[in-house]
Short mmCIF file of C-alpha atoms in Angstrom, two decimals:
data_model
loop_
_atom_site.label_atom_id
_atom_site.label_comp_id
_atom_site.label_asym_id
_atom_site.label_seq_id
_atom_site.Cartn_x
_atom_site.Cartn_y
_atom_site.Cartn_z
CA MET A 9 -43.03 -11.18 -29.08
CA PRO A 10 -42.72 -7.72 -28.79
CA HIS A 11 -39.36 -6.25 -29.51
CA SER A 12 -37.96 -4.57 -26.07
CA PHE A 13 -36.25 -1.33 -25.60
CA GLY A 14 -35.35 -1.40 -21.78
CA LEU A 15 -32.54 0.99 -20.65
CA ARG A 16 -29.89 -2.17 -20.39
CA ALA A 17 -31.33 -4.09 -23.23
CA ARG A 18 -28.73 -6.16 -24.90
CA THR A 19 -25.71 -5.31 -22.06
CA ARG A 20 -25.76 -8.72 -20.91
CA HIS A 21 -21.83 -8.80 -21.88
CA MET A 22 -21.10 -5.26 -21.91
CA PHE A 23 -22.35 -4.52 -18.44
CA SER A 24 -20.97 -7.62 -17.05
CA ARG A 25 -18.00 -7.49 -14.62
CA LYS A 26 -14.95 -9.41 -15.46
CA PHE A 27 -13.78 -12.95 -14.32
CA ARG A 28 -13.28 -13.06 -10.51
CA GLU A 29 -13.35 -9.12 -10.62
CA HIS A 30 -17.01 -9.07 -8.87
CA GLY A 31 -17.91 -7.35 -5.75
CA SER A 32 -16.98 -3.93 -4.03
CA ILE A 33 -14.48 -1.91 -6.46
CA PRO A 34 -11.20 -0.63 -5.71
CA LEU A 35 -11.03 2.70 -3.54
CA SER A 36 -8.34 4.22 -6.56
CA THR A 37 -11.54 4.86 -8.18
CA TYR A 38 -12.68 7.44 -5.88
CA LEU A 39 -9.24 9.07 -4.99
CA LYS A 40 -8.71 10.60 -8.57
CA THR A 41 -9.59 13.96 -8.91
CA TYR A 42 -11.36 15.58 -12.32
CA LYS A 43 -11.23 19.10 -13.22
CA VAL A 44 -13.37 20.73 -16.05
CA GLY A 45 -11.75 20.55 -19.35
CA ASP A 46 -10.12 16.72 -18.72
CA ILE A 47 -10.68 14.17 -21.14
CA VAL A 48 -12.20 11.17 -19.85
CA ASP A 49 -13.12 7.49 -21.16
CA ILE A 50 -16.73 6.42 -20.06
CA LYS A 51 -16.66 2.87 -18.90
CA ALA A 52 -19.93 1.79 -17.32
CA ASN A 53 -19.07 -0.29 -13.82
CA ALA A 54 -21.84 -2.55 -13.09
CA ALA A 55 -21.18 -3.13 -9.46
CA VAL A 56 -22.45 0.38 -9.01
CA GLN A 57 -25.53 0.93 -10.19
CA LYS A 58 -26.24 4.53 -9.71
CA GLY A 59 -25.17 7.14 -12.11
CA MET A 60 -24.76 4.47 -14.66
CA PRO A 61 -24.32 6.05 -18.26
CA HIS A 62 -26.43 4.46 -21.13
CA LYS A 63 -25.04 1.93 -22.94
CA PHE A 64 -24.70 4.03 -25.96
CA TYR A 65 -21.97 5.97 -23.83
CA HIS A 66 -19.79 2.86 -22.89
CA GLY A 67 -16.64 3.23 -24.57
CA ARG A 68 -17.17 6.63 -25.44
CA THR A 69 -14.42 9.74 -24.91
CA GLY A 70 -15.67 13.24 -23.88
CA VAL A 71 -14.68 16.06 -22.06
CA ILE A 72 -15.81 17.24 -18.75
CA TYR A 73 -17.85 20.30 -18.66
CA ASN A 74 -19.04 20.01 -14.92
CA VAL A 75 -18.04 18.56 -11.33
CA THR A 76 -20.48 17.84 -8.69
CA LYS A 77 -20.24 15.82 -5.12
CA SER A 78 -19.92 12.34 -6.67
CA ALA A 79 -20.37 12.87 -10.15
CA VAL A 80 -18.91 14.45 -13.41
CA GLY A 81 -20.78 15.76 -16.49
CA VAL A 82 -18.89 14.72 -19.43
CA LEU A 83 -19.92 16.54 -23.23
CA VAL A 84 -20.06 13.13 -25.65
CA HIS A 85 -20.64 13.86 -29.57
CA LYS A 86 -22.99 11.55 -30.85
CA ASN A 87 -23.54 10.96 -34.52
CA VAL A 88 -27.66 11.49 -35.19
CA GLY A 89 -28.44 11.01 -38.81
CA ASN A 90 -26.38 13.42 -40.72
CA ARG A 91 -24.70 15.10 -37.95
CA TYR A 92 -23.27 14.99 -34.33
CA LEU A 93 -25.29 16.24 -31.67
CA GLU A 94 -22.89 17.49 -28.50
CA LYS A 95 -24.55 15.03 -25.27
CA ARG A 96 -24.62 16.04 -22.01
CA VAL A 97 -24.10 13.08 -19.89
CA ASN A 98 -24.19 13.07 -16.04
CA VAL A 99 -22.15 10.29 -14.72
CA ARG A 100 -20.44 9.03 -11.44
CA VAL A 101 -17.08 8.86 -11.23
CA GLU A 102 -17.01 4.88 -11.04
CA HIS A 103 -17.71 4.79 -14.60
CA ILE A 104 -15.15 7.26 -15.48
CA LYS A 105 -11.37 7.55 -15.70
CA HIS A 106 -8.66 9.73 -17.28
CA SER A 107 -8.18 9.01 -21.17
CA LYS A 108 -4.69 8.41 -21.82
CA CYS A 109 -4.68 9.91 -25.28
CA ARG A 110 -4.45 13.15 -23.50
CA GLN A 111 -1.57 12.02 -21.18
CA GLU A 112 0.49 10.86 -24.23
CA PHE A 113 0.11 14.54 -25.79
CA LEU A 114 1.19 16.30 -22.70
CA ASP A 115 4.09 14.06 -22.48
CA ARG A 116 5.17 14.84 -26.06
CA VAL A 117 5.01 18.38 -25.18
CA VAL A 118 7.60 18.01 -22.68
CA THR A 119 9.91 15.90 -24.91
CA ASN A 120 9.87 18.12 -27.80
CA ALA A 121 10.40 21.25 -25.55
CA GLN A 122 13.58 19.18 -24.43
CA LYS A 123 14.47 18.09 -27.63
CA LYS A 124 14.24 21.54 -29.00
CA LYS A 125 16.16 23.26 -26.74
CA GLU A 126 18.97 20.56 -27.26
CA ALA A 127 19.08 20.64 -30.94
CA LYS A 128 19.07 24.74 -30.53
CA ALA A 129 22.03 24.48 -28.17
CA ALA A 130 23.81 21.98 -30.73
CA GLY A 131 22.97 24.06 -33.59
CA VAL A 132 21.56 21.34 -35.32
CA SER A 133 17.89 21.20 -37.29
CA PHE A 134 15.38 19.27 -35.71
CA ASN A 135 12.10 18.00 -36.96
CA LEU A 136 9.67 17.32 -33.91
CA LYS A 137 6.67 16.08 -36.00
CA ARG A 138 5.57 12.55 -35.72
CA ILE A 139 6.24 10.61 -38.88
CA PRO A 140 3.92 7.01 -39.44
CA ALA A 141 5.50 3.65 -39.65
CA GLN A 142 7.57 3.78 -42.77
CA PRO A 143 8.27 0.79 -45.77
CA ARG A 144 10.90 -1.61 -44.81
CA GLU A 145 14.93 0.00 -45.87
CA ALA A 146 16.51 -2.25 -48.38
CA ARG A 147 19.09 -5.04 -46.77
CA HIS A 148 21.29 -7.77 -47.72
CA ILE A 149 20.04 -11.53 -46.67
CA SER A 150 22.66 -14.16 -46.73
CA THR A 151 21.91 -17.14 -48.99
CA LYS A 152 24.27 -19.50 -47.01
CA PHE A 153 22.32 -22.39 -45.67
CA ASN A 154 19.22 -20.27 -46.81
CA VAL A 155 18.66 -21.10 -50.63
CA PRO A 156 15.76 -19.44 -52.22
CA GLN A 157 12.94 -21.65 -52.96
CA THR A 158 11.25 -21.16 -56.35
CA ILE A 159 7.53 -21.33 -56.33
CA ALA A 160 5.72 -21.88 -59.37
CA PRO A 161 1.87 -23.06 -59.87
CA ILE A 162 1.46 -26.32 -61.10
CA ALA A 163 -0.40 -27.37 -64.36
CA TYR A 164 -4.17 -27.48 -64.21
CA GLU A 165 -5.86 -30.83 -63.95
CA THR A 166 -9.14 -31.45 -63.61
CA LEU A 167 -9.46 -33.88 -60.66
CA LEU A 168 -12.73 -35.17 -61.12
CA MET B 23 -18.83 -42.53 6.08
CA PRO B 24 -20.73 -41.73 2.83
CA PHE B 25 -19.00 -41.02 -0.49
CA VAL B 26 -19.09 -36.76 -0.79
CA LYS B 27 -17.99 -34.89 -3.66
CA GLN B 28 -15.09 -33.12 -2.74
CA GLN B 29 -15.82 -29.41 -2.62
CA LYS B 30 -12.27 -27.84 -2.58
CA ASN B 31 -11.22 -29.44 -5.86
CA LYS B 32 -9.36 -27.82 -8.71
CA ALA B 33 -12.06 -25.89 -10.27
CA TYR B 34 -13.15 -24.56 -7.11
CA PHE B 35 -9.86 -23.13 -6.78
CA LYS B 36 -9.55 -21.87 -10.31
CA ARG B 37 -12.82 -19.84 -10.00
CA TYR B 38 -12.28 -18.57 -6.49
CA GLN B 39 -12.01 -15.06 -6.17
CA VAL B 40 -10.04 -13.72 -3.01
CA LYS B 41 -11.32 -10.57 -1.14
CA TYR B 42 -8.96 -7.80 -0.72
CA ARG B 43 -5.90 -8.47 0.96
CA ARG B 44 -7.09 -5.97 4.03
CA ARG B 45 -10.61 -7.86 4.15
CA ARG B 46 -8.39 -11.46 4.09
CA GLU B 47 -6.54 -9.93 7.09
CA GLY B 48 -9.80 -8.79 8.58
CA LYS B 49 -8.32 -5.23 9.18
CA THR B 50 -10.62 -3.33 6.90
CA ASP B 51 -13.94 -2.76 6.41
CA TYR B 52 -14.02 -1.75 3.11
CA TYR B 53 -17.93 -0.51 3.66
CA ALA B 54 -17.08 1.72 5.86
CA ARG B 55 -13.73 3.17 4.39
CA LYS B 56 -15.33 3.76 1.11
CA ARG B 57 -17.61 6.19 3.03
CA LEU B 58 -15.06 7.72 5.46
CA VAL B 59 -12.10 8.30 2.70
CA VAL B 60 -13.76 9.77 -0.30
CA GLN B 61 -13.77 13.18 -0.83
CA ALA B 62 -16.42 14.88 -2.82
CA LYS B 63 -15.29 15.51 -6.16
CA ASN B 64 -16.23 19.24 -6.22
CA LYS B 65 -13.63 19.68 -3.36
CA TYR B 66 -10.79 18.24 -5.42
CA ASN B 67 -7.70 17.62 -3.63
CA SER B 68 -8.32 18.71 -0.35
CA PRO B 69 -7.29 16.23 2.36
CA LYS B 70 -10.24 14.39 4.11
CA TYR B 71 -8.96 13.76 7.99
CA ARG B 72 -10.20 10.83 9.72
CA LEU B 73 -9.29 10.07 13.65
CA VAL B 74 -8.21 6.69 13.77
CA VAL B 75 -8.54 4.76 16.98
CA ARG B 76 -7.54 1.37 17.20
CA PHE B 77 -6.88 -0.81 20.47
CA THR B 78 -4.43 -3.53 21.00
CA ASN B 79 -4.21 -5.67 23.96
CA LYS B 80 -1.68 -3.20 25.70
CA ASP B 81 -2.04 -0.12 23.82
CA VAL B 82 -4.02 2.75 22.24
CA ILE B 83 -3.30 4.02 18.74
CA CYS B 84 -4.76 7.35 17.88
CA GLN B 85 -3.63 8.96 14.52
CA ILE B 86 -5.14 11.44 12.03
CA ILE B 87 -4.71 9.67 8.51
CA TYR B 88 -5.81 11.40 5.04
CA ALA B 89 -5.77 8.88 1.89
CA LYS B 90 -4.00 9.60 -1.16
CA LEU B 91 -3.79 7.26 -4.01
CA GLN B 92 -0.11 6.09 -3.29
CA GLY B 93 -1.73 5.03 0.35
CA ASP B 94 -3.08 6.86 3.14
CA PHE B 95 -0.41 9.43 4.80
CA VAL B 96 -0.58 9.88 8.70
CA LEU B 97 -0.21 13.45 9.61
CA SER B 98 0.21 13.00 13.31
CA ALA B 99 0.00 10.00 16.07
CA ALA B 100 -0.42 9.63 19.58
CA TYR B 101 0.06 6.19 21.41
CA ALA B 102 -0.69 4.99 24.92
CA HIS B 103 2.68 3.64 25.61
CA GLU B 104 3.54 7.56 25.49
CA LEU B 105 1.47 8.32 28.66
CA PRO B 106 4.11 7.54 31.22
CA ARG B 107 6.30 10.24 29.92
CA TYR B 108 3.12 12.43 31.50
CA GLY B 109 2.47 10.72 34.62
CA VAL B 110 0.14 8.10 33.68
CA LYS B 111 1.84 4.91 35.11
CA GLY B 112 -0.47 1.99 34.79
CA GLY B 113 -3.96 1.37 33.26
CA LEU B 114 -2.84 2.35 29.61
CA THR B 115 -5.81 0.98 27.95
CA ASN B 116 -8.92 2.30 29.85
CA TRP B 117 -11.31 4.76 28.99
CA ALA B 118 -9.65 7.41 30.94
CA SER B 119 -6.06 6.57 29.04
CA ALA B 120 -7.89 6.65 25.82
CA TYR B 121 -8.99 10.33 26.41
CA ALA B 122 -5.46 11.01 27.43
CA THR B 123 -3.92 9.59 23.91
CA GLY B 124 -6.95 11.40 22.02
CA LEU B 125 -6.22 14.66 23.85
CA LEU B 126 -2.51 14.12 23.33
CA LEU B 127 -2.91 13.45 19.62
CA SER B 128 -5.10 16.75 19.11
CA ARG B 129 -2.72 19.05 20.91
CA ARG B 130 0.03 17.60 19.17
CA THR B 131 -1.58 17.79 15.54
CA LEU B 132 -2.79 21.49 16.49
CA ALA B 133 0.63 22.53 17.30
CA LYS B 134 2.24 21.09 14.06
CA LEU B 135 -0.51 22.97 12.06
CA GLY B 136 0.09 26.05 14.30
CA LEU B 137 -3.73 26.38 15.65
CA ALA B 138 -2.60 25.65 18.96
CA ASP B 139 -3.39 28.80 20.44
CA LYS B 140 -6.76 29.62 18.25
CA TYR B 141 -7.97 26.23 19.47
CA GLU B 142 -7.65 25.66 23.16
CA GLY B 143 -10.59 23.24 23.32
CA PHE B 144 -11.97 22.56 26.64
CA ALA B 145 -9.11 22.29 29.38
CA GLU B 146 -11.68 21.39 32.12
CA PRO B 147 -13.93 18.75 31.34
CA ASP B 148 -16.89 18.27 33.04
CA GLY B 149 -18.68 15.51 31.16
CA THR B 150 -21.01 17.89 29.01
CA VAL B 151 -20.83 17.18 25.16
CA GLN B 152 -19.44 20.23 23.82
CA LEU B 153 -18.35 20.56 20.15
CA ILE B 154 -15.81 22.74 19.25
CA GLU B 155 -16.90 25.95 17.34
CA ALA B 156 -15.26 28.13 14.80
CA ALA B 157 -13.14 31.07 16.09
CA GLU B 158 -13.52 34.46 14.97
CA ASP B 159 -10.82 36.09 13.02
CA ALA B 160 -9.01 32.49 13.07
CA PRO B 161 -9.09 29.57 10.50
CA ARG B 162 -11.60 27.30 10.65
CA PRO B 163 -11.26 24.45 13.33
CA PHE B 164 -9.39 21.20 12.04
CA LYS B 165 -11.84 18.74 11.24
CA ALA B 166 -11.62 15.02 11.32
CA PHE B 167 -14.19 12.34 11.10
CA LEU B 168 -13.87 9.22 14.12
CA ASP B 169 -13.00 5.85 12.04
CA VAL B 170 -13.48 3.18 14.79
CA GLY B 171 -12.13 0.77 12.37
CA LEU B 172 -13.71 -2.64 13.22
CA ALA B 173 -14.47 -1.92 17.12
CA ARG B 174 -17.90 -2.55 18.32
CA THR B 175 -19.86 0.85 18.81
CA SER B 176 -21.46 -0.07 22.05
CA THR B 177 -22.54 2.56 24.65
CA GLY B 178 -19.65 3.20 27.01
CA ALA B 179 -16.65 2.23 24.27
CA ARG B 180 -13.39 3.37 24.84
CA VAL B 181 -12.99 4.43 20.96
CA PHE B 182 -15.34 7.48 22.14
CA GLY B 183 -13.31 7.82 24.92
CA ALA B 184 -10.49 8.75 22.46
CA MET B 185 -12.71 10.66 20.51
CA LYS B 186 -13.84 12.95 23.42
CA GLY B 187 -10.12 13.52 24.07
CA ALA B 188 -9.13 14.62 20.70
CA SER B 189 -12.36 16.84 20.63
CA ASP B 190 -11.71 18.40 24.21
CA GLY B 191 -8.22 19.16 22.87
CA GLY B 192 -9.42 21.24 20.18
CA ILE B 193 -9.98 19.22 16.79
CA PHE B 194 -13.75 19.59 15.40
CA VAL B 195 -14.96 15.79 15.52
CA PRO B 196 -18.66 16.06 14.54
CA HIS B 197 -20.68 13.82 17.34
CA ASN B 198 -23.18 13.50 19.30
CA GLY B 199 -23.43 12.04 23.09
CA ASN B 200 -25.40 8.88 22.67
CA ARG B 201 -22.45 6.51 22.76
CA PHE B 202 -20.49 7.99 26.12
CA PRO B 203 -20.72 6.10 29.37
CA GLY B 204 -24.11 7.36 31.18
CA PHE B 205 -25.96 7.68 28.02
CA ASP B 206 -29.71 6.61 29.22
CA LEU B 207 -31.56 4.71 26.37
CA GLU B 208 -34.95 5.68 27.56
CA THR B 209 -34.53 9.43 28.29
CA LYS B 210 -31.80 9.91 25.63
CA THR B 211 -29.93 11.97 28.08
CA ASN B 212 -26.09 11.85 29.14
CA ASP B 213 -24.99 11.48 32.42
CA ASP B 214 -22.67 14.38 32.49
CA GLU B 215 -21.31 13.59 36.08
CA LEU B 216 -20.56 10.04 35.20
CA LEU B 217 -18.76 11.32 32.35
CA ARG B 218 -16.75 13.50 33.83
CA ASN B 219 -15.84 10.72 36.30
CA TYR B 220 -14.78 8.45 33.59
CA ILE B 221 -12.55 11.19 31.90
CA TYR B 222 -10.69 11.30 35.28
CA GLY B 223 -10.55 7.26 36.05
CA VAL B 224 -12.79 7.71 39.17
CA HIS B 225 -14.66 4.61 37.68
CA VAL B 226 -11.07 2.75 37.79
CA ALA B 227 -10.58 4.09 41.37
CA GLU B 228 -13.98 3.17 42.94
CA TYR B 229 -13.42 -0.41 41.44
CA MET B 230 -9.68 -0.20 43.12
CA GLU B 231 -11.39 0.63 46.37
CA TYR B 232 -14.06 -1.98 46.20
CA LEU B 233 -11.33 -4.49 45.38
CA GLU B 234 -9.06 -3.62 48.55
CA GLU B 235 -11.86 -4.47 51.09
CA GLU B 236 -13.22 -7.31 49.02
CA ASP B 237 -10.08 -9.63 47.97
CA GLU B 238 -6.88 -8.34 48.34
CA GLU B 239 -5.46 -11.01 46.17
CA ARG B 240 -7.24 -10.19 43.53
CA TYR B 241 -6.62 -6.26 44.02
CA LYS B 242 -2.94 -7.13 43.99
CA LYS B 243 -2.97 -9.23 40.75
CA GLN B 244 -5.37 -6.67 39.00
CA PHE B 245 -3.73 -3.35 39.86
CA ALA B 246 -0.05 -4.71 39.99
CA THR B 247 1.50 -1.64 37.93
CA PHE B 248 -0.38 0.88 40.10
CA ILE B 249 0.84 -0.57 43.34
CA LYS B 250 4.19 -0.76 42.15
CA ASN B 251 4.09 2.65 41.38
CA GLY B 252 2.40 3.79 44.40
CA ILE B 253 -1.01 4.71 43.04
CA THR B 254 -3.82 4.36 45.66
CA SER B 255 -7.08 4.57 44.44
CA ASP B 256 -7.54 8.35 45.72
CA LYS B 257 -4.50 9.38 43.63
CA VAL B 258 -6.01 8.27 40.16
CA GLU B 259 -7.96 11.11 39.60
CA ASP B 260 -4.97 13.52 40.43
CA MET B 261 -2.95 11.66 37.91
CA TYR B 262 -4.99 12.09 35.04
CA THR B 263 -5.46 15.71 36.07
CA GLU B 264 -1.91 16.27 35.97
CA ALA B 265 -1.16 14.36 32.83
CA HIS B 266 -3.96 16.21 31.21
CA GLU B 267 -2.12 19.81 32.21
CA ALA B 268 1.29 18.12 31.25
CA ILE B 269 0.09 16.97 27.74
CA ARG B 270 -1.18 20.64 27.05
CA ALA B 271 2.18 22.13 28.19
CA ASP B 272 4.25 19.97 25.86
CA PRO B 273 2.44 17.66 23.48
CA SER B 274 5.53 17.42 21.11
CA ALA B 275 6.58 13.66 20.16
CA LYS B 276 9.96 12.58 21.39
CA LEU B 277 11.35 10.05 18.91
CA ALA B 278 12.73 6.78 20.04
CA GLU B 279 16.18 5.86 19.22
CA LYS B 280 16.59 3.27 16.73
CA LYS B 281 18.17 0.16 18.42
CA GLY B 282 20.31 -1.92 16.17
CA LYS B 283 18.75 -5.34 15.66
CA PRO B 284 21.03 -8.41 17.53
CA ALA B 285 22.55 -10.78 15.36
CA LYS B 286 20.68 -13.96 14.99
CA PRO B 287 22.62 -17.17 15.71
CA TYR B 288 21.23 -18.54 12.45
CA ARG B 289 21.03 -17.44 8.84
CA ARG B 290 17.37 -17.24 6.91
CA LEU B 291 17.18 -18.69 3.95
CA ILE B 292 15.65 -15.97 1.28
CA ALA B 293 14.62 -17.14 -1.92
CA LEU B 294 16.92 -15.72 -4.72
CA ASN B 295 15.42 -13.73 -7.81
CA LYS B 296 16.05 -14.71 -11.38
CA LYS B 297 18.85 -12.60 -11.72
CA GLN B 298 20.56 -13.83 -8.44
CA LYS B 299 20.27 -17.51 -9.54
CA LEU B 300 21.90 -16.79 -12.89
CA ALA B 301 24.53 -15.10 -11.16
CA LYS B 302 25.38 -18.05 -8.96
CA ILE B 303 25.47 -20.40 -12.14
CA ASN B 304 27.65 -18.24 -13.89
CA ASP B 305 30.10 -17.98 -10.69
CA ALA B 306 30.20 -21.78 -10.58
CA LYS B 307 30.62 -22.23 -14.35
CA ALA B 308 33.53 -19.62 -14.01
CA ILE B 309 35.02 -21.65 -11.04
CA PHE B 310 34.85 -25.08 -13.17
CA GLU B 311 36.71 -23.69 -16.39
CA ALA B 312 39.23 -21.83 -14.16
CA SER B 313 39.92 -25.19 -12.45
CA ARG B 314 39.84 -27.30 -15.84
#
């Protein structure tokens, strides 16, 4: 039996619509505006067969470099062999959504500017860097109604 | 009766996918809405205006609406129940009144946008199909696309009356004449004379004359409001002509005063939310504790 490499091969689950979300898609997808330079996630919407991305790009994030009547052009980096190739994908807007990664950064810019302003006014030193989750601090734990149990391994015994 | 498996069992309801709310209400045609509302992506945030015409049993509603993510916004609106202010005393849902409502809407919109002088439209409609053209040295005409909703677009329908009114008022509504009354399917031509008559309600006047002769009783029943306001069949055309002039003179909207709602004899039971229920319980507790 020959191996098939069709455009939508192996997309049975990836391209299927979710439970009770079949049929026509909400109009909010069409009302969003996209500009060149926006960071977008590509997520194929099988309810609209036109302008679908290839299954490889489902779940990728890229930057818009072109905007046309009902589609956008997205730059995605694809790992081919030992290098990344910059691929240009033309995708209809139904398969695109704004990436929240960018929004998170923009929000942080605003809050950082705010914090900086306040710290400067108060004369306090500030650190605006994000720090990763640190190990937990030392703490006291009461043993009242909470006696520690000593656990030790049992002596070896053949159980044959 | 033979045993039949119950179709709408628990499994059915678990798997059932409801249609969109407005589709369930039977109010919105999403197939049409998608094509009407969506703007080309390379036009970014510029709004796409649509001329919405809806008929109720006693009123005509004309609105200019554009869509945003938060919802649809109404730029301006005109209702047939405003027409008595301009002299139209009866027949508020006929073709001529729909035309007048469309005309009122377009004059109102253009006044709001400051384009009223640049785009006068066609003050003396003669029944020909003419679209608004761009004026020189002026911004391009205000464009809106007709949104009929769920109305049947048969030849001679009143939705197209409202559209013609809006178009003659100065708004650019792209259309051609094949759904106006008087369009002949065989020769593919419009009957300008007939269309002009429809605009001025001559078709209503003729029916009034006919009924007066034929059946006095039916005439009194059908045209009761006309008779009450003293409008005979020969005055109908003038009534609409004067109304058009009055509309062009002063299309501004007059907001009605908000009437206070009369007190109801009963208190409606509203379901409490969680916070309110807890508060109620705490109050009862406090009272109990105090009484102990």
